[in-house]
PDB file of C-alpha atoms and ligand atoms in Angstrom:
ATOM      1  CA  UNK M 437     -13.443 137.935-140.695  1.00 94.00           C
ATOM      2  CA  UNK M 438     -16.664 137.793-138.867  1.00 97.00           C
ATOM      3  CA  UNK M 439     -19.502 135.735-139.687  1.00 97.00           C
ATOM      4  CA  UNK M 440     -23.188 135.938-137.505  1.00 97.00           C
ATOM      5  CA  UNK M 441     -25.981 133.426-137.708  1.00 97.00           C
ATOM      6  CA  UNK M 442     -29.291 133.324-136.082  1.00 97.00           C
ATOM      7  CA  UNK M 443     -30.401 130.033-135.317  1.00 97.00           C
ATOM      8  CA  UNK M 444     -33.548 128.614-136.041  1.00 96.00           C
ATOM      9  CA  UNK M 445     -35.459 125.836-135.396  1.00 95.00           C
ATOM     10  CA  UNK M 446     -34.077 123.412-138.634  1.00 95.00           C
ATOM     11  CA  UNK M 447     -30.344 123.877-137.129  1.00 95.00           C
ATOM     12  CA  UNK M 448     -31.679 122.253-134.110  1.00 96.00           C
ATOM     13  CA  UNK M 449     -33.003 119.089-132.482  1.00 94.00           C
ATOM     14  CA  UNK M 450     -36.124 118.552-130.702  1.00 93.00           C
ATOM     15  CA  UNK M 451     -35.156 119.523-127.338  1.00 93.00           C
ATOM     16  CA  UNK M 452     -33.644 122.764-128.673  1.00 93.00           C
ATOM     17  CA  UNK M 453     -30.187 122.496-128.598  1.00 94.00           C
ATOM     18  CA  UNK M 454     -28.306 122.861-131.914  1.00 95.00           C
ATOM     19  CA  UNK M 455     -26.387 120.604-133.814  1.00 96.00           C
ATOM     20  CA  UNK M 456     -23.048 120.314-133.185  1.00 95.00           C
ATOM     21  CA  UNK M 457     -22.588 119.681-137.529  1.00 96.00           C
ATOM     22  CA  UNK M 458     -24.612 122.993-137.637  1.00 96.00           C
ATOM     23  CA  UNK M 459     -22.010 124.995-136.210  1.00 96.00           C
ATOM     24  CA  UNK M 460     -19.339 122.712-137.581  1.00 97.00           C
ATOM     25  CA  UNK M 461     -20.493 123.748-141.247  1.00 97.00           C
ATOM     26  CA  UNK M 462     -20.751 127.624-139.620  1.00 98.00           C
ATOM     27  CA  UNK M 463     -16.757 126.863-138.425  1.00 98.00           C
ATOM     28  CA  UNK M 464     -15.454 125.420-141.878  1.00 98.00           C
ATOM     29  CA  UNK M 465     -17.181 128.483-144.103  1.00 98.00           C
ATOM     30  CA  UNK M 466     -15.720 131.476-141.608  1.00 98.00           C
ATOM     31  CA  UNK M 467     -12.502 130.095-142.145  1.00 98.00           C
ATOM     32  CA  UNK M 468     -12.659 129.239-145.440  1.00 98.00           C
ATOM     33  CA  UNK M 469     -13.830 133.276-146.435  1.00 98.00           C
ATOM     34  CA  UNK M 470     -10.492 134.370-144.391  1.00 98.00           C
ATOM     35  CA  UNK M 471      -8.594 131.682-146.433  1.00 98.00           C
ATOM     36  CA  UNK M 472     -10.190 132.757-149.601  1.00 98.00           C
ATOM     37  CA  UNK M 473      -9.603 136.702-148.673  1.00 98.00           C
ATOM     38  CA  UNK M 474      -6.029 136.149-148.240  1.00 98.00           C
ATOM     39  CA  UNK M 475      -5.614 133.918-151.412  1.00 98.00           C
ATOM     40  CA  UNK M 476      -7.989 135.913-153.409  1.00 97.00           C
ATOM     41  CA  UNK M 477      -8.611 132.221-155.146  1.00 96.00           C
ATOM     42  CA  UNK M 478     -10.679 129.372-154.350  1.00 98.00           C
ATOM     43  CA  UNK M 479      -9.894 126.939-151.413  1.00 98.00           C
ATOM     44  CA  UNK M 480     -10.563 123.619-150.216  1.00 98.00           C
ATOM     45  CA  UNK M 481     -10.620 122.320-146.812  1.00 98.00           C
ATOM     46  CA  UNK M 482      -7.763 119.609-146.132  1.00 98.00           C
ATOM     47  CA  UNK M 483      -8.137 119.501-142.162  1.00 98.00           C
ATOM     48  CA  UNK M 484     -10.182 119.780-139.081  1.00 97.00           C
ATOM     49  CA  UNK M 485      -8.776 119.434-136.338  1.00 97.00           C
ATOM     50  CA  UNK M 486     -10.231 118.564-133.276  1.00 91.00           C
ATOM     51  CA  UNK M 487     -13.821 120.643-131.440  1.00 92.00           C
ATOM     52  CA  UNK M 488     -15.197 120.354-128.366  1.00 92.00           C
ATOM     53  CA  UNK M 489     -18.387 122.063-127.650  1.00 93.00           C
ATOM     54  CA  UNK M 490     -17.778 123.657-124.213  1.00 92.00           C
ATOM     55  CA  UNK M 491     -21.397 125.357-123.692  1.00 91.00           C
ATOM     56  CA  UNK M 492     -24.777 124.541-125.463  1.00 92.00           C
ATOM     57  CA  UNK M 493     -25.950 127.177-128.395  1.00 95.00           C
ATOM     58  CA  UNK M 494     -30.035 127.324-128.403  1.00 95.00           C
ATOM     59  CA  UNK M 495     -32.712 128.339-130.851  1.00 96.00           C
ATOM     60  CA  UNK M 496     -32.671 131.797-131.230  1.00 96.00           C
ATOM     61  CA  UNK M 497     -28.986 132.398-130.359  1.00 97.00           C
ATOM     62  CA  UNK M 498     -27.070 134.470-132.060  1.00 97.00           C
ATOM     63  CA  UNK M 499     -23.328 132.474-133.010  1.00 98.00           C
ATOM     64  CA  UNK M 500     -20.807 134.629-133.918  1.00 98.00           C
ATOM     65  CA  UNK M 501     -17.529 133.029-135.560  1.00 98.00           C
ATOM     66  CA  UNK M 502     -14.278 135.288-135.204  1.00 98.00           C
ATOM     67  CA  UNK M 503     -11.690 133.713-138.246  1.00 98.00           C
ATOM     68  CA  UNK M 504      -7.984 134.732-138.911  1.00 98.00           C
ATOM     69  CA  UNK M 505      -5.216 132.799-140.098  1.00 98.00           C
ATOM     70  CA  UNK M 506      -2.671 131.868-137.960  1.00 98.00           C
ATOM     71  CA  UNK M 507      -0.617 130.049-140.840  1.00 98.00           C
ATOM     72  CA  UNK M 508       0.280 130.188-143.878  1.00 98.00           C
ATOM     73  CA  UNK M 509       2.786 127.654-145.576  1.00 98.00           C
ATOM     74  CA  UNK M 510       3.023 127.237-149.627  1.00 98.00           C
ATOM     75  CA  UNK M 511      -0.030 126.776-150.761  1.00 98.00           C
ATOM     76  CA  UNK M 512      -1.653 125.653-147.175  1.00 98.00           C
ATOM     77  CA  UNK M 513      -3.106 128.051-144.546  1.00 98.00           C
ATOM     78  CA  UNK M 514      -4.611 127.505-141.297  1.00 98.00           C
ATOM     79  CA  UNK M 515      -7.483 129.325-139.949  1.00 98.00           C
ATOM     80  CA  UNK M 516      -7.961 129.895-135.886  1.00 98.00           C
ATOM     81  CA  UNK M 517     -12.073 130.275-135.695  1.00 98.00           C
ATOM     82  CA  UNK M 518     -13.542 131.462-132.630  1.00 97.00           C
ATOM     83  CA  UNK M 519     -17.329 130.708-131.471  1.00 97.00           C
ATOM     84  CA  UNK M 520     -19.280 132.936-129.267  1.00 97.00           C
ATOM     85  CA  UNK M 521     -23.307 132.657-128.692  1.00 97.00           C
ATOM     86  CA  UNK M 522     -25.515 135.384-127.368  1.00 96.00           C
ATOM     87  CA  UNK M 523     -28.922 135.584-126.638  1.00 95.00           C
ATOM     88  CA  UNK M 524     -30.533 138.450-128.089  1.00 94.00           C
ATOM     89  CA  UNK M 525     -33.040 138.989-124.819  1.00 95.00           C
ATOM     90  CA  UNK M 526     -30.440 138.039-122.281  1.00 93.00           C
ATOM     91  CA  UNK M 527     -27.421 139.896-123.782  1.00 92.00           C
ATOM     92  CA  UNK M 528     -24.237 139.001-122.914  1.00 89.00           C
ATOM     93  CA  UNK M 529     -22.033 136.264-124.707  1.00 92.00           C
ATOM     94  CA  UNK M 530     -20.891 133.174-123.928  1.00 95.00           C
ATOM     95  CA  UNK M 531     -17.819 131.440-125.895  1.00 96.00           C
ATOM     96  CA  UNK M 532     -18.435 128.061-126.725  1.00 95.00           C
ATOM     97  CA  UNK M 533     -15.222 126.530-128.829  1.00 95.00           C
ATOM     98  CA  UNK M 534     -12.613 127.702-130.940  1.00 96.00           C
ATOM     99  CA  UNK M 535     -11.472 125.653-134.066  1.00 97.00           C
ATOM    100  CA  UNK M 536      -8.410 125.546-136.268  1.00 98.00           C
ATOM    101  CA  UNK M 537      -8.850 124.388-139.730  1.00 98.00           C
ATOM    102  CA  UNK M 538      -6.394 124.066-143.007  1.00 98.00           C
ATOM    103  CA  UNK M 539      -7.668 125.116-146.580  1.00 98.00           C
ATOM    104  CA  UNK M 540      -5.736 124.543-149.935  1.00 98.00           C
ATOM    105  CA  UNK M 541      -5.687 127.244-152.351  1.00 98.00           C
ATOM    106  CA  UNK M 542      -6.048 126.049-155.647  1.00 98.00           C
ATOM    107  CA  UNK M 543      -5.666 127.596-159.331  1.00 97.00           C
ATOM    108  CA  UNK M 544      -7.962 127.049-162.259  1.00 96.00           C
ATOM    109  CA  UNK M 545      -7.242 123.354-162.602  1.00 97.00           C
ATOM    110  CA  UNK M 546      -7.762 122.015-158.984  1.00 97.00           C
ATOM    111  CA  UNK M 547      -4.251 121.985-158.448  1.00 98.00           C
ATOM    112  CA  UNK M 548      -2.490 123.812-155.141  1.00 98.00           C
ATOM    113  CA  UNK M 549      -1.667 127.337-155.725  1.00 98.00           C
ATOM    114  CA  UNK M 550       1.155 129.643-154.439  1.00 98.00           C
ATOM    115  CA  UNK M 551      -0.385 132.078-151.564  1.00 98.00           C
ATOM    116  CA  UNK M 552       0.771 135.684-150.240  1.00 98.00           C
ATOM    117  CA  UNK M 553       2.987 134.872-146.989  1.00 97.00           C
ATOM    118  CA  UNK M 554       1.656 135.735-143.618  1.00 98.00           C
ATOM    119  CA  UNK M 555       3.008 138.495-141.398  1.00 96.00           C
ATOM    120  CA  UNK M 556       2.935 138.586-137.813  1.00 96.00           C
ATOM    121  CA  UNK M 557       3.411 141.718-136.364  1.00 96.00           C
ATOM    122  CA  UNK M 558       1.927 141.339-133.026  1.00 97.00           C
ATOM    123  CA  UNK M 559       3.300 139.165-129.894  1.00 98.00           C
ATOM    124  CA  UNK M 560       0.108 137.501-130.063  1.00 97.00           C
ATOM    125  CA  UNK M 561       0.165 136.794-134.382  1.00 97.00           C
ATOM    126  CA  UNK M 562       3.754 135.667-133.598  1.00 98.00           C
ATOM    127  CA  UNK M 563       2.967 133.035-131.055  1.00 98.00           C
ATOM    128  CA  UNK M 564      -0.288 131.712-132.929  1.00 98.00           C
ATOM    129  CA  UNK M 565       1.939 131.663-135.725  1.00 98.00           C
ATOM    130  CA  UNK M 566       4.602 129.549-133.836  1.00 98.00           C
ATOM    131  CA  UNK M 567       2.143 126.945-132.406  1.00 98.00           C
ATOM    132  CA  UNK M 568       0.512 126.925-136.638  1.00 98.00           C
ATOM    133  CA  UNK M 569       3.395 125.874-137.294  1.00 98.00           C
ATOM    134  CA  UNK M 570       3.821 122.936-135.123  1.00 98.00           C
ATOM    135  CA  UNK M 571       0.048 121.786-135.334  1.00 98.00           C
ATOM    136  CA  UNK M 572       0.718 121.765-139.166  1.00 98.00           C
ATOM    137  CA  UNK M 573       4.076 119.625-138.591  1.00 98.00           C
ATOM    138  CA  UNK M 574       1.430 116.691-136.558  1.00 97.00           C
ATOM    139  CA  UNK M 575      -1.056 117.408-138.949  1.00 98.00           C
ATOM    140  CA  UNK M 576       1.218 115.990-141.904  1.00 97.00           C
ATOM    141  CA  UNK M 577       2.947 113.281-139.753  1.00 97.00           C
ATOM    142  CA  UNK M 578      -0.867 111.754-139.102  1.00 95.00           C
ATOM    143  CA  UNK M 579      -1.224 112.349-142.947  1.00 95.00           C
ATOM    144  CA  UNK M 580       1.874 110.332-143.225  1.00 95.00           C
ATOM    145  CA  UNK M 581       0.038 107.771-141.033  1.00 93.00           C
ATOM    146  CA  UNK M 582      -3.005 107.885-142.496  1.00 91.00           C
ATOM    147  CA  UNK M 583      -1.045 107.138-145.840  1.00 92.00           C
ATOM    148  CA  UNK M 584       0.506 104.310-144.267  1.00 92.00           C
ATOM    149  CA  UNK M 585      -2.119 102.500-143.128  1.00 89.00           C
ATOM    150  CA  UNK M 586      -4.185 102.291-146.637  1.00 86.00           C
ATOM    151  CA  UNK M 587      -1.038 100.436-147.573  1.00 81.00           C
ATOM    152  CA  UNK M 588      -1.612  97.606-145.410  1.00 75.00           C
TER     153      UNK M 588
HETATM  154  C1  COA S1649      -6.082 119.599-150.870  1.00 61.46           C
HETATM  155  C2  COA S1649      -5.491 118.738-151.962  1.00 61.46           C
HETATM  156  C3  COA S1649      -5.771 119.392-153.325  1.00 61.46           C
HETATM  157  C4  COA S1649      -3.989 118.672-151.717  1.00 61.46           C
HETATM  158  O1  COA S1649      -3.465 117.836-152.692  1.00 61.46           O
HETATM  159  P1  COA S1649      -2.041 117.130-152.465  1.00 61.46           P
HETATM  160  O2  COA S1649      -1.774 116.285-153.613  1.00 61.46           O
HETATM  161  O3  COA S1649      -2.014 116.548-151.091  1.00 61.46           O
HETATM  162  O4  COA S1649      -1.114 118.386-152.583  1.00 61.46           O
HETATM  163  P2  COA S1649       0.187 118.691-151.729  1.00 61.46           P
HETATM  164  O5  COA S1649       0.826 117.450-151.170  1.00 61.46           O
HETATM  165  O6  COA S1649       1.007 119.613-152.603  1.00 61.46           O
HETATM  166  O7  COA S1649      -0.387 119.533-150.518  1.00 61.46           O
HETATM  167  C5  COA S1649      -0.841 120.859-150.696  1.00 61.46           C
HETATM  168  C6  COA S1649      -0.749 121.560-149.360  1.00 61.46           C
HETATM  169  O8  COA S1649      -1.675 120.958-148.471  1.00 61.46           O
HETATM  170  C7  COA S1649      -1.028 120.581-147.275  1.00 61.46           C
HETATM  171  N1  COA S1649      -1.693 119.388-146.785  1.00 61.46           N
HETATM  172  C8  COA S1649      -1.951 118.252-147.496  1.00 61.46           C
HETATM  173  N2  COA S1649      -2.585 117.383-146.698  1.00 61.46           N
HETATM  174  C9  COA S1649      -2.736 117.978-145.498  1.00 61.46           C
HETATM  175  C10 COA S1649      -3.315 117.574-144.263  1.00 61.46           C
HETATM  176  N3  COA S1649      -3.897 116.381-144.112  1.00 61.46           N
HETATM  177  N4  COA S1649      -3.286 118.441-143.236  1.00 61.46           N
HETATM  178  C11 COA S1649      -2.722 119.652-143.369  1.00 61.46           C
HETATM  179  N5  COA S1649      -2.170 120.098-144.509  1.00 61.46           N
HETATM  180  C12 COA S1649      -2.165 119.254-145.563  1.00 61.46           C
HETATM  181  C13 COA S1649       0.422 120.323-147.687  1.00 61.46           C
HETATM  182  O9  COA S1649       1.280 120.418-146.581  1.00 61.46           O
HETATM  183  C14 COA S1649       0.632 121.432-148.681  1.00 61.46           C
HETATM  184  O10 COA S1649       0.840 122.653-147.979  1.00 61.46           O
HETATM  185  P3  COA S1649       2.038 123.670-148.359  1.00 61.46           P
HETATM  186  O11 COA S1649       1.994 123.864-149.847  1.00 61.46           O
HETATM  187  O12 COA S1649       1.676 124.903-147.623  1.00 61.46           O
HETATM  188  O13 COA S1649       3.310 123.036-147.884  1.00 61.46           O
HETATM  189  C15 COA S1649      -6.078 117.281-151.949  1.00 61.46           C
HETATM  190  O14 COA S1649      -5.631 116.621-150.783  1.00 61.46           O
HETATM  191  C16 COA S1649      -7.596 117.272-151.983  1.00 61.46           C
HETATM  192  O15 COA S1649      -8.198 117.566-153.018  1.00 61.46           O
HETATM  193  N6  COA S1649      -8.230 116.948-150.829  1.00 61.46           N
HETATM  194  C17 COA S1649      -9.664 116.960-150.745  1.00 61.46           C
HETATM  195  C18 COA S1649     -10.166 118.353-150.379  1.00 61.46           C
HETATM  196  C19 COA S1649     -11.642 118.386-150.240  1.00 61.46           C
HETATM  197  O16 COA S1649     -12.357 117.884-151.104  1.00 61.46           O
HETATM  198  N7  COA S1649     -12.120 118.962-149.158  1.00 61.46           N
HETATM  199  C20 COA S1649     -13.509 119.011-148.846  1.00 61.46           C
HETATM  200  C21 COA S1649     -13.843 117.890-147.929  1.00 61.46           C
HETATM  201  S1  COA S1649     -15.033 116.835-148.581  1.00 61.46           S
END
């Protein structure tokens, strides 16, 4: 699933560097149109984990964000979503962060839904499928956590 945006001068601040919640919001929707292709339902976003912006995107960039799923559990999958900027005049891209996010498939009354497995065929699907697997395992102990702590 590829997504492109141009970016203009309302995704950006003063000094012409854009937002990092720009391309946050860019991040969550790529992944949530691979989650929603696979699920062929409606999905919600239950985790972000962690970006770091590793290069500044400019007005009149071009982002590109590169989402698959790396994981798929029940009802829960896990998109990997790549970031890439070029400028159209320069050429050439530069990557600036990749992202992995969780979504929630969910049936006609809100409530999780069943999805399609995922298969990996490739050494690469395998191992991005391995390390889903264990991000999603510390995802649900900090849930656990996070659970926890309202209690007190
Ligand atoms: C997503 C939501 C419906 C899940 O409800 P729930 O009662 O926690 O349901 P479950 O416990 O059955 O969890 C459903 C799946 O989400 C996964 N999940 C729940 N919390 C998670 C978390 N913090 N991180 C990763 N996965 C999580 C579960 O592991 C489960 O996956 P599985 O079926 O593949 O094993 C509920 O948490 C919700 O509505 N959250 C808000 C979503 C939202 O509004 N997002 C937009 C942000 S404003």
């Amino acid at each position: 699933m590829q997504l492109s945006q141009l970016l203009e001068p309302q995704h950006a601040n003063l000094r012409g560097d854009v937002h990092g919640g720009w391309i946050m919001k860019l991040v969550d929707e790529a992944g949530a149109l691979s989650a929603m292709r696979h699920s062929q339902c409606r999905v919600v976003t239950v985790a972000i984990d962690q970006m770091m912006f590793l290069q500044p995107i400019r007005i009149g960039d071009l982002v590109t964000l590169e989402a698959s799923l790396t994981y798929v559990g029940r009802t829960s999958m896990e998109a990997r979503v790549a970031v890439t900027a070029e400028d159209p005049i320069k050429g050439g891209q530069t990557y600036t962060n990749t992202a992995y996010l969780v979504y929630v498939a969910l049936d006609d009354r809100g409530k999780p839904k069943a999805v399609p497995s995922l298969i990996a065929e490739t050494d690469l699907e395998k191992r991005r499928m391995d390390e889903g697997a264990k991000r999603q395992e510390y995802r649900l102990r900090q849930r656990e956590s996070e659970l926890q702590d309202l209690d007190r």
